[in-house]
Structure formats: structure tokens, C-alpha cells
Amino acid sequence: RNFLDETSDYARRVRAIDLDAIAAVLDDLRAALPPEGALRFCHNDLSNTNVHLRDDGGVSLIDFEYGGPNYRGFDLSTHLSHWAGGAVDGRYDDAAWPDAAARRRFVDSYCAAAGADASEIEREIAQTLPLAHAVWGLWAVCSLPDQERAPFSHIEYAERRLGACLRRSGDATRSRAADATETRAADATE
């Protein structure tokens, strides 16, 4: 396959994504998220590949090129979403999102270290999860098609994360749009 063939396939798959529905989710989130005063410095790419355990038992964060103001829940949602895969191969699986017990263990550990309230953290995670899916899905859409030769499929990651954004937004219409987006995306790969 040549670059033009790859670009054509990539464009076909991008067109299959319901970007109008994603834009509606982002509009709703803008209205629902707390004011800018709730922003703090965040890593903004808190994937499992950027969290390293040191020999002394401590934790180090690496790869701060996306660091800047954001919601704490965004960082935590991004981190938890990587429990569902995709950081290495682009095959995020929303069904593998950590269950309530696993999330609670993580939140309890986080709160013990950060001195935060667990119910507040759970609320922030739930509120910003669609945003994390949208940001990372749109990031993947913007990746060049010639990068598809690597084991990480940016377009597949985009399809999966944006589908999860629509499903997790809590709107039945958007959930149907997510199913349609993933169906059209699967058709585009055949």
C-alpha cells in the first residue's frame, strides 16, 4: 500500500466517526464542568506508560509535554482508562474499564496519599471521563496515517475512544451514535 491508499482509508474511517455528536458532548461538558477555578496543574497524559515505580517503592512520572491546567478528574480518568488497554496497541476496550471495586481501591489509595475526599474524587472521575475519551480520541484522529505501520493503530484508538465518549456521556441517543460510529468504522476496515 502506498501513502495515498493509506490516506484514503484513514479519511474514510475518520468520516465514519460522528464528530457532530462528539461536539455536542463537548458542549454539554463545557456547561457541566466546574469553573476554571477548579483547574490545577495536571500531567494530562497519566497513562500506565508514564507512571514508573522506583526501586525504593516510590513513584515517578515522566513525559510532561502535555502538562498544564486541567481538572484532576481528567488525569485520573485518563489513568484509569489505560487499565482498559490501548496505550501500547491502540486497542482500548471500554468493557474492561475498571469495575467499581477496582476503582474504589485506586481512589482510596489516591485519597490516602493526596488527602482528598473519595466521594469528591469519584464524582470528578465520572464527570470528566467523557472528556478524557474525547481528548484522546481526537488526538488519535489528528495522527498521520503513515504512522499506522507501527503496532499502535491511531485510527482504531480514535474509533474506540470516541465511541466510549459517546457511550459514557449518558445520553441514549449518543449511545446509539457510538454503536453506529463503531459499525461504520468496522465496515471501513473491511
Tab-separated table of N, CA and C in Angstrom, residues 9-154:
chain	number	residue	atom	x	y	z
A	9	ASP	N	-7.938	5.385	3.064
A	9	ASP	CA	-8.567	4.523	4.067
A	9	ASP	C	-8.752	5.278	5.385
A	10	TYR	N	-7.735	6.016	5.782
A	10	TYR	CA	-7.796	6.801	7.012
A	10	TYR	C	-8.930	7.824	6.928
A	11	ALA	N	-9.021	8.527	5.810
A	11	ALA	CA	-10.073	9.538	5.625
A	11	ALA	C	-11.454	8.888	5.668
A	12	ARG	N	-11.593	7.733	5.063
A	12	ARG	CA	-12.875	7.017	5.082
A	12	ARG	C	-13.271	6.661	6.528
A	13	ARG	N	-12.307	6.213	7.292
A	13	ARG	CA	-12.600	5.842	8.684
A	13	ARG	C	-12.894	7.075	9.545
A	14	VAL	N	-12.198	8.183	9.292
A	14	VAL	CA	-12.488	9.420	10.034
A	14	VAL	C	-13.898	9.898	9.718
A	15	ARG	N	-14.293	9.848	8.452
A	15	ARG	CA	-15.655	10.264	8.074
A	15	ARG	C	-16.721	9.409	8.758
A	16	ALA	N	-16.382	8.170	9.110
A	16	ALA	CA	-17.337	7.274	9.761
A	16	ALA	C	-17.583	7.657	11.225
A	17	ILE	N	-16.723	8.483	11.794
A	17	ILE	CA	-16.882	8.918	13.192
A	17	ILE	C	-17.886	10.066	13.240
A	18	ASP	N	-18.815	10.004	14.166
A	18	ASP	CA	-19.841	11.037	14.285
A	18	ASP	C	-19.283	12.222	15.079
A	19	LEU	N	-18.537	13.078	14.386
A	19	LEU	CA	-17.896	14.216	15.050
A	19	LEU	C	-18.906	15.249	15.535
A	20	ASP	N	-20.085	15.332	14.914
A	20	ASP	CA	-21.122	16.245	15.410
A	20	ASP	C	-21.601	15.811	16.790
A	21	ALA	N	-21.740	14.511	16.989
A	21	ALA	CA	-22.150	14.005	18.306
A	21	ALA	C	-21.059	14.264	19.342
A	22	ILE	N	-19.790	14.109	18.951
A	22	ILE	CA	-18.674	14.403	19.863
A	22	ILE	C	-18.704	15.887	20.241
A	23	ALA	N	-18.931	16.759	19.268
A	23	ALA	CA	-19.008	18.201	19.539
A	23	ALA	C	-20.138	18.508	20.511
A	24	ALA	N	-21.267	17.830	20.384
A	24	ALA	CA	-22.389	18.044	21.313
A	24	ALA	C	-22.011	17.619	22.729
A	25	VAL	N	-21.288	16.507	22.857
A	25	VAL	CA	-20.821	16.072	24.184
A	25	VAL	C	-19.909	17.141	24.772
A	26	LEU	N	-18.989	17.662	23.966
A	26	LEU	CA	-18.069	18.688	24.466
A	26	LEU	C	-18.815	19.952	24.884
A	27	ASP	N	-19.841	20.341	24.138
A	27	ASP	CA	-20.662	21.496	24.536
A	27	ASP	C	-21.329	21.244	25.881
A	28	ASP	N	-21.886	20.049	26.049
A	28	ASP	CA	-22.533	19.701	27.318
A	28	ASP	C	-21.535	19.692	28.470
A	29	LEU	N	-20.348	19.161	28.219
A	29	LEU	CA	-19.322	19.121	29.265
A	29	LEU	C	-18.877	20.522	29.662
A	30	ARG	N	-18.732	21.389	28.681
A	30	ARG	CA	-18.327	22.767	28.984
A	30	ARG	C	-19.329	23.417	29.935
A	31	ALA	N	-20.598	23.142	29.743
A	31	ALA	CA	-21.635	23.712	30.601
A	31	ALA	C	-21.665	23.044	31.977
A	32	ALA	N	-21.278	21.761	32.048
A	32	ALA	CA	-21.425	20.998	33.295
A	32	ALA	C	-20.184	21.014	34.183
A	33	LEU	N	-19.008	21.197	33.604
A	33	LEU	CA	-17.791	21.133	34.409
A	33	LEU	C	-17.665	22.363	35.293
A	34	PRO	N	-16.955	22.210	36.411
A	34	PRO	CA	-16.797	23.348	37.330
A	34	PRO	C	-16.075	24.513	36.656
A	35	PRO	N	-16.141	25.694	37.269
A	35	PRO	CA	-15.467	26.869	36.700
A	35	PRO	C	-13.956	26.685	36.671
A	36	GLU	N	-13.300	27.582	35.949
A	36	GLU	CA	-11.852	27.490	35.784
A	36	GLU	C	-11.090	27.460	37.102
A	37	GLY	N	-11.665	27.965	38.162
A	37	GLY	CA	-11.008	27.955	39.466
A	37	GLY	C	-10.729	26.547	39.964
A	38	ALA	N	-11.436	25.561	39.429
A	38	ALA	CA	-11.221	24.168	39.826
A	38	ALA	C	-10.044	23.535	39.085
A	39	LEU	N	-9.452	24.276	38.152
A	39	LEU	CA	-8.322	23.744	37.410
A	39	LEU	C	-7.074	23.740	38.272
A	40	ARG	N	-6.192	22.809	37.984
A	40	ARG	CA	-4.897	22.724	38.662
A	40	ARG	C	-3.884	22.205	37.665
A	41	PHE	N	-2.616	22.196	38.014
A	41	PHE	CA	-1.635	21.642	37.093
A	41	PHE	C	-1.843	20.139	37.031
A	42	CYS	N	-1.957	19.630	35.802
A	42	CYS	CA	-2.138	18.197	35.591
A	42	CYS	C	-1.096	17.689	34.610
A	43	HIS	N	-0.807	16.427	34.706
A	43	HIS	CA	0.104	15.764	33.784
A	43	HIS	C	-0.517	15.701	32.388
A	44	ASN	N	-1.811	15.396	32.330
A	44	ASN	CA	-2.629	15.328	31.118
A	44	ASN	C	-2.336	14.146	30.202
A	45	ASP	N	-1.451	13.256	30.597
A	45	ASP	CA	-1.196	12.006	29.866
A	45	ASP	C	-0.771	10.949	30.876
A	46	LEU	N	-1.567	10.779	31.898
A	46	LEU	CA	-1.220	9.918	33.023
A	46	LEU	C	-1.499	8.452	32.685
A	47	SER	N	-0.929	8.001	31.581
A	47	SER	CA	-1.097	6.600	31.172
A	47	SER	C	-0.152	5.715	31.971
A	48	ASN	N	-0.421	4.423	31.923
A	48	ASN	CA	0.431	3.480	32.641
A	48	ASN	C	1.879	3.531	32.151
A	49	THR	N	2.101	3.949	30.916
A	49	THR	CA	3.461	4.024	30.384
A	49	THR	C	4.226	5.236	30.915
A	50	ASN	N	3.541	6.161	31.561
A	50	ASN	CA	4.177	7.368	32.092
A	50	ASN	C	4.266	7.381	33.614
A	51	VAL	N	3.885	6.278	34.249
A	51	VAL	CA	3.986	6.132	35.700
A	51	VAL	C	4.973	4.996	35.964
A	52	HIS	N	6.079	5.318	36.633
A	52	HIS	CA	7.127	4.323	36.871
A	52	HIS	C	7.322	4.110	38.365
A	53	LEU	N	7.391	2.854	38.759
A	53	LEU	CA	7.703	2.504	40.140
A	53	LEU	C	9.215	2.463	40.287
A	54	ARG	N	9.696	3.167	41.296
A	54	ARG	CA	11.136	3.198	41.554
A	54	ARG	C	11.533	2.014	42.435
A	55	ASP	N	12.810	1.709	42.454
A	55	ASP	CA	13.317	0.612	43.282
A	55	ASP	C	13.046	0.844	44.758
A	56	ASP	N	12.974	2.117	45.184
A	56	ASP	CA	12.733	2.433	46.589
A	56	ASP	C	11.245	2.384	46.960
A	57	GLY	N	10.388	1.997	45.988
A	57	GLY	CA	8.954	1.902	46.242
A	57	GLY	C	8.189	3.165	45.893
A	58	GLY	N	8.908	4.214	45.592
A	58	GLY	CA	8.252	5.465	45.208
A	58	GLY	C	7.775	5.417	43.767
A	59	VAL	N	7.101	6.472	43.367
A	59	VAL	CA	6.554	6.577	42.023
A	59	VAL	C	7.142	7.809	41.344
A	60	SER	N	7.506	7.655	40.080
A	60	SER	CA	7.972	8.780	39.277
A	60	SER	C	7.069	8.927	38.063
A	61	LEU	N	6.772	10.166	37.716
A	61	LEU	CA	6.018	10.452	36.500
A	61	LEU	C	6.988	10.975	35.460
A	62	ILE	N	6.791	10.546	34.209
A	62	ILE	CA	7.633	11.019	33.117
A	62	ILE	C	6.738	11.572	32.011
A	63	ASP	N	7.346	12.207	31.025
A	63	ASP	CA	6.655	12.605	29.801
A	63	ASP	C	5.624	13.709	30.061
A	64	PHE	N	6.094	14.891	30.376
A	64	PHE	CA	5.226	16.017	30.751
A	64	PHE	C	4.905	16.969	29.602
A	65	GLU	N	5.079	16.557	28.334
A	65	GLU	CA	4.876	17.528	27.256
A	65	GLU	C	3.442	18.025	27.162
A	66	TYR	N	2.469	17.292	27.703
A	66	TYR	CA	1.074	17.757	27.690
A	66	TYR	C	0.675	18.411	29.015
A	67	GLY	N	1.595	18.545	29.951
A	67	GLY	CA	1.291	19.104	31.263
A	67	GLY	C	0.744	20.523	31.175
A	68	GLY	N	-0.226	20.831	32.037
A	68	GLY	CA	-0.813	22.161	32.074
A	68	GLY	C	-2.113	22.157	32.851
A	69	PRO	N	-2.845	23.275	32.841
A	69	PRO	CA	-4.090	23.375	33.611
A	69	PRO	C	-5.154	22.395	33.097
A	70	ASN	N	-5.791	21.730	34.026
A	70	ASN	CA	-6.888	20.826	33.693
A	70	ASN	C	-7.575	20.424	34.998
A	71	TYR	N	-8.552	19.554	34.867
A	71	TYR	CA	-9.270	19.030	36.028
A	71	TYR	C	-8.552	17.787	36.545
A	72	ARG	N	-8.445	17.673	37.856
A	72	ARG	CA	-7.827	16.497	38.479
A	72	ARG	C	-8.506	15.222	37.982
A	73	GLY	N	-9.824	15.263	37.844
A	73	GLY	CA	-10.559	14.086	37.370
A	73	GLY	C	-10.118	13.654	35.981
A	74	PHE	N	-9.703	14.607	35.130
A	74	PHE	CA	-9.212	14.257	33.797
A	74	PHE	C	-7.978	13.374	33.900
A	75	ASP	N	-7.026	13.774	34.744
A	75	ASP	CA	-5.820	12.950	34.927
A	75	ASP	C	-6.187	11.564	35.429
A	76	LEU	N	-7.064	11.510	36.416
A	76	LEU	CA	-7.427	10.218	36.996
A	76	LEU	C	-8.245	9.378	36.016
A	77	SER	N	-9.135	10.004	35.249
A	77	SER	CA	-9.895	9.280	34.220
A	77	SER	C	-8.970	8.739	33.151
A	78	THR	N	-8.003	9.542	32.741
A	78	THR	CA	-7.033	9.091	31.744
A	78	THR	C	-6.271	7.888	32.277
A	79	HIS	N	-5.813	7.985	33.522
A	79	HIS	CA	-5.065	6.870	34.110
A	79	HIS	C	-5.927	5.603	34.163
A	80	LEU	N	-7.126	5.724	34.686
A	80	LEU	CA	-8.000	4.546	34.794
A	80	LEU	C	-8.380	3.986	33.429
A	81	SER	N	-8.523	4.845	32.442
A	81	SER	CA	-8.888	4.350	31.112
A	81	SER	C	-7.789	3.463	30.536
A	82	HIS	N	-6.560	3.687	30.946
A	82	HIS	CA	-5.476	2.843	30.447
A	82	HIS	C	-5.482	1.466	31.087
A	83	TRP	N	-6.258	1.274	32.134
A	83	TRP	CA	-6.448	-0.073	32.671
A	83	TRP	C	-7.232	-0.913	31.659
A	84	ALA	N	-7.933	-0.237	30.756
A	84	ALA	CA	-8.723	-0.915	29.725
A	84	ALA	C	-7.921	-1.084	28.436
A	85	GLY	N	-6.626	-0.865	28.502
A	85	GLY	CA	-5.757	-1.106	27.353
A	85	GLY	C	-5.676	0.066	26.407
A	86	GLY	N	-4.911	-0.136	25.359
A	86	GLY	CA	-4.796	0.841	24.293
A	86	GLY	C	-3.538	1.667	24.290
A	87	ALA	N	-2.836	1.772	25.406
A	87	ALA	CA	-1.655	2.639	25.452
A	87	ALA	C	-0.541	2.138	24.540
A	88	VAL	N	-0.471	0.841	24.335
A	88	VAL	CA	0.614	0.270	23.544
A	88	VAL	C	0.145	-0.120	22.141
A	89	ASP	N	-1.065	-0.667	22.028
A	89	ASP	CA	-1.518	-1.201	20.739
A	89	ASP	C	-2.701	-0.456	20.115
A	90	GLY	N	-3.266	0.521	20.819
A	90	GLY	CA	-4.397	1.274	20.284
A	90	GLY	C	-5.728	0.564	20.419
A	91	ARG	N	-5.763	-0.559	21.099
A	91	ARG	CA	-6.993	-1.353	21.196
A	91	ARG	C	-7.667	-1.164	22.556
A	92	TYR	N	-8.081	0.058	22.808
A	92	TYR	CA	-8.830	0.356	24.027
A	92	TYR	C	-10.107	-0.480	24.046
A	93	ASP	N	-10.433	-1.053	25.221
A	93	ASP	CA	-11.639	-1.873	25.367
A	93	ASP	C	-12.472	-1.303	26.507
A	94	ASP	N	-13.497	-0.539	26.169
A	94	ASP	CA	-14.309	0.126	27.182
A	94	ASP	C	-14.948	-0.864	28.157
A	95	ALA	N	-15.202	-2.082	27.706
A	95	ALA	CA	-15.776	-3.100	28.592
A	95	ALA	C	-14.799	-3.488	29.702
A	96	ALA	N	-13.512	-3.206	29.514
A	96	ALA	CA	-12.503	-3.523	30.514
A	96	ALA	C	-12.218	-2.356	31.461
A	97	TRP	N	-13.000	-1.258	31.356
A	97	TRP	CA	-12.879	-0.137	32.304
A	97	TRP	C	-12.970	-0.728	33.704
A	98	PRO	N	-12.146	-0.286	34.644
A	98	PRO	CA	-12.135	-0.890	35.980
A	98	PRO	C	-13.524	-0.883	36.628
A	99	ASP	N	-13.877	-2.019	37.227
A	99	ASP	CA	-15.178	-2.105	37.893
A	99	ASP	C	-15.168	-1.267	39.170
A	100	ALA	N	-16.326	-1.171	39.809
A	100	ALA	CA	-16.489	-0.293	40.975
A	100	ALA	C	-15.495	-0.627	42.085
A	101	ALA	N	-15.268	-1.923	42.346
A	101	ALA	CA	-14.354	-2.318	43.423
A	101	ALA	C	-12.912	-1.913	43.095
A	102	ALA	N	-12.480	-2.128	41.865
A	102	ALA	CA	-11.114	-1.762	41.473
A	102	ALA	C	-10.937	-0.245	41.510
A	103	ARG	N	-11.938	0.483	41.012
A	103	ARG	CA	-11.863	1.954	41.056
A	103	ARG	C	-11.801	2.429	42.499
A	104	ARG	N	-12.588	1.818	43.351
A	104	ARG	CA	-12.627	2.243	44.759
A	104	ARG	C	-11.279	2.019	45.443
A	105	ARG	N	-10.627	0.880	45.155
A	105	ARG	CA	-9.295	0.635	45.730
A	105	ARG	C	-8.313	1.706	45.251
A	106	PHE	N	-8.365	2.031	43.952
A	106	PHE	CA	-7.482	3.068	43.420
A	106	PHE	C	-7.786	4.412	44.070
A	107	VAL	N	-9.058	4.785	44.104
A	107	VAL	CA	-9.452	6.084	44.674
A	107	VAL	C	-9.067	6.159	46.142
A	108	ASP	N	-9.296	5.095	46.900
A	108	ASP	CA	-8.924	5.097	48.322
A	108	ASP	C	-7.419	5.294	48.498
A	109	SER	N	-6.621	4.620	47.674
A	109	SER	CA	-5.163	4.780	47.752
A	109	SER	C	-4.757	6.201	47.371
A	110	TYR	N	-5.370	6.717	46.306
A	110	TYR	CA	-5.080	8.082	45.873
A	110	TYR	C	-5.429	9.070	46.992
A	111	CYS	N	-6.599	8.915	47.574
A	111	CYS	CA	-7.048	9.845	48.611
A	111	CYS	C	-6.175	9.776	49.854
A	112	ALA	N	-5.723	8.571	50.200
A	112	ALA	CA	-4.833	8.437	51.354
A	112	ALA	C	-3.537	9.208	51.117
A	113	ALA	N	-3.018	9.164	49.896
A	113	ALA	CA	-1.770	9.866	49.583
A	113	ALA	C	-1.983	11.361	49.388
A	114	ALA	N	-3.128	11.749	48.816
A	114	ALA	CA	-3.360	13.152	48.462
A	114	ALA	C	-4.173	13.912	49.499
A	115	GLY	N	-4.722	13.221	50.487
A	115	GLY	CA	-5.561	13.889	51.464
A	115	GLY	C	-6.853	14.418	50.860
A	116	ALA	N	-7.401	13.678	49.903
A	116	ALA	CA	-8.614	14.106	49.208
A	116	ALA	C	-9.817	13.289	49.677
A	117	ASP	N	-11.005	13.785	49.376
A	117	ASP	CA	-12.254	13.123	49.733
A	117	ASP	C	-12.646	12.139	48.627
A	118	ALA	N	-12.857	10.878	48.977
A	118	ALA	CA	-13.123	9.825	47.988
A	118	ALA	C	-14.387	10.087	47.178
A	119	SER	N	-15.445	10.554	47.812
A	119	SER	CA	-16.679	10.784	47.054
A	119	SER	C	-16.496	11.927	46.047
A	120	GLU	N	-15.721	12.930	46.423
A	120	GLU	CA	-15.421	14.035	45.502
A	120	GLU	C	-14.589	13.542	44.317
A	121	ILE	N	-13.610	12.696	44.583
A	121	ILE	CA	-12.755	12.155	43.516
A	121	ILE	C	-13.582	11.281	42.573
A	122	GLU	N	-14.428	10.429	43.116
A	122	GLU	CA	-15.297	9.576	42.278
A	122	GLU	C	-16.182	10.449	41.376
A	123	ARG	N	-16.712	11.528	41.932
A	123	ARG	CA	-17.556	12.439	41.150
A	123	ARG	C	-16.752	13.095	40.036
A	124	GLU	N	-15.550	13.553	40.348
A	124	GLU	CA	-14.693	14.190	39.345
A	124	GLU	C	-14.331	13.219	38.223
A	125	ILE	N	-14.050	11.981	38.578
A	125	ILE	CA	-13.719	10.969	37.565
A	125	ILE	C	-14.911	10.748	36.643
A	126	ALA	N	-16.083	10.549	37.230
A	126	ALA	CA	-17.289	10.311	36.424
A	126	ALA	C	-17.586	11.504	35.519
A	127	GLN	N	-17.397	12.696	36.045
A	127	GLN	CA	-17.715	13.912	35.301
A	127	GLN	C	-16.757	14.146	34.128
A	128	THR	N	-15.500	13.785	34.289
A	128	THR	CA	-14.505	14.087	33.254
A	128	THR	C	-14.168	12.901	32.355
A	129	LEU	N	-14.705	11.730	32.632
A	129	LEU	CA	-14.391	10.566	31.796
A	129	LEU	C	-14.746	10.788	30.328
A	130	PRO	N	-15.940	11.315	29.992
A	130	PRO	CA	-16.198	11.561	28.561
A	130	PRO	C	-15.194	12.543	27.948
A	131	LEU	N	-14.746	13.529	28.730
A	131	LEU	CA	-13.753	14.481	28.232
A	131	LEU	C	-12.427	13.778	27.927
A	132	ALA	N	-11.993	12.896	28.818
A	132	ALA	CA	-10.746	12.155	28.579
A	132	ALA	C	-10.859	11.316	27.309
A	133	HIS	N	-11.996	10.647	27.140
A	133	HIS	CA	-12.193	9.858	25.916
A	133	HIS	C	-12.156	10.765	24.682
A	134	ALA	N	-12.820	11.912	24.751
A	134	ALA	CA	-12.862	12.827	23.604
A	134	ALA	C	-11.468	13.358	23.274
A	135	VAL	N	-10.745	13.816	24.274
A	135	VAL	CA	-9.413	14.387	24.035
A	135	VAL	C	-8.492	13.360	23.394
A	136	TRP	N	-8.436	12.161	23.955
A	136	TRP	CA	-7.511	11.161	23.419
A	136	TRP	C	-8.010	10.587	22.100
A	137	GLY	N	-9.308	10.524	21.893
A	137	GLY	CA	-9.822	10.100	20.593
A	137	GLY	C	-9.506	11.114	19.515
A	138	LEU	N	-9.690	12.404	19.816
A	138	LEU	CA	-9.385	13.452	18.835
A	138	LEU	C	-7.885	13.567	18.595
A	139	TRP	N	-7.093	13.360	19.633
A	139	TRP	CA	-5.632	13.320	19.466
A	139	TRP	C	-5.272	12.254	18.438
A	140	ALA	N	-5.897	11.101	18.548
A	140	ALA	CA	-5.588	9.998	17.632
A	140	ALA	C	-6.057	10.294	16.208
A	141	VAL	N	-7.204	10.980	16.067
A	141	VAL	CA	-7.676	11.357	14.731
A	141	VAL	C	-6.632	12.227	14.037
A	142	CYS	N	-5.979	13.091	14.795
A	142	CYS	CA	-5.014	14.033	14.217
A	142	CYS	C	-3.670	13.401	13.878
A	143	SER	N	-3.470	12.153	14.211
A	143	SER	CA	-2.204	11.489	13.896
A	143	SER	C	-2.154	11.133	12.419
A	144	LEU	N	-0.990	11.194	11.865
A	144	LEU	CA	-0.833	10.952	10.434
A	144	LEU	C	-1.069	9.488	10.074
A	145	PRO	N	-1.705	9.235	8.938
A	145	PRO	CA	-1.977	7.855	8.525
A	145	PRO	C	-0.731	7.006	8.336
A	146	ASP	N	0.386	7.600	7.957
A	146	ASP	CA	1.568	6.776	7.727
A	146	ASP	C	2.137	6.207	9.028
A	147	GLN	N	1.620	6.684	10.159
A	147	GLN	CA	2.035	6.115	11.437
A	147	GLN	C	1.351	4.779	11.684
A	148	GLU	N	0.411	4.393	10.831
A	148	GLU	CA	-0.328	3.154	11.021
A	148	GLU	C	0.552	1.920	10.816
A	149	ARG	N	1.743	2.090	10.291
A	149	ARG	CA	2.633	0.945	10.118
A	149	ARG	C	3.145	0.438	11.457
A	150	ALA	N	3.118	1.269	12.465
A	150	ALA	CA	3.561	0.875	13.799
A	150	ALA	C	2.505	-0.029	14.445
A	151	PRO	N	2.862	-0.720	15.514
A	151	PRO	CA	1.881	-1.597	16.157
A	151	PRO	C	0.694	-0.837	16.761
A	152	PHE	N	0.839	0.467	16.982
A	152	PHE	CA	-0.243	1.275	17.554
A	152	PHE	C	-1.081	1.843	16.423
A	153	SER	N	-2.360	1.479	16.375
A	153	SER	CA	-3.256	1.990	15.337
A	153	SER	C	-3.979	3.225	15.858
A	154	HIS	N	-3.563	4.400	15.401
A	154	HIS	CA	-4.175	5.643	15.859
A	154	HIS	C	-5.650	5.723	15.481
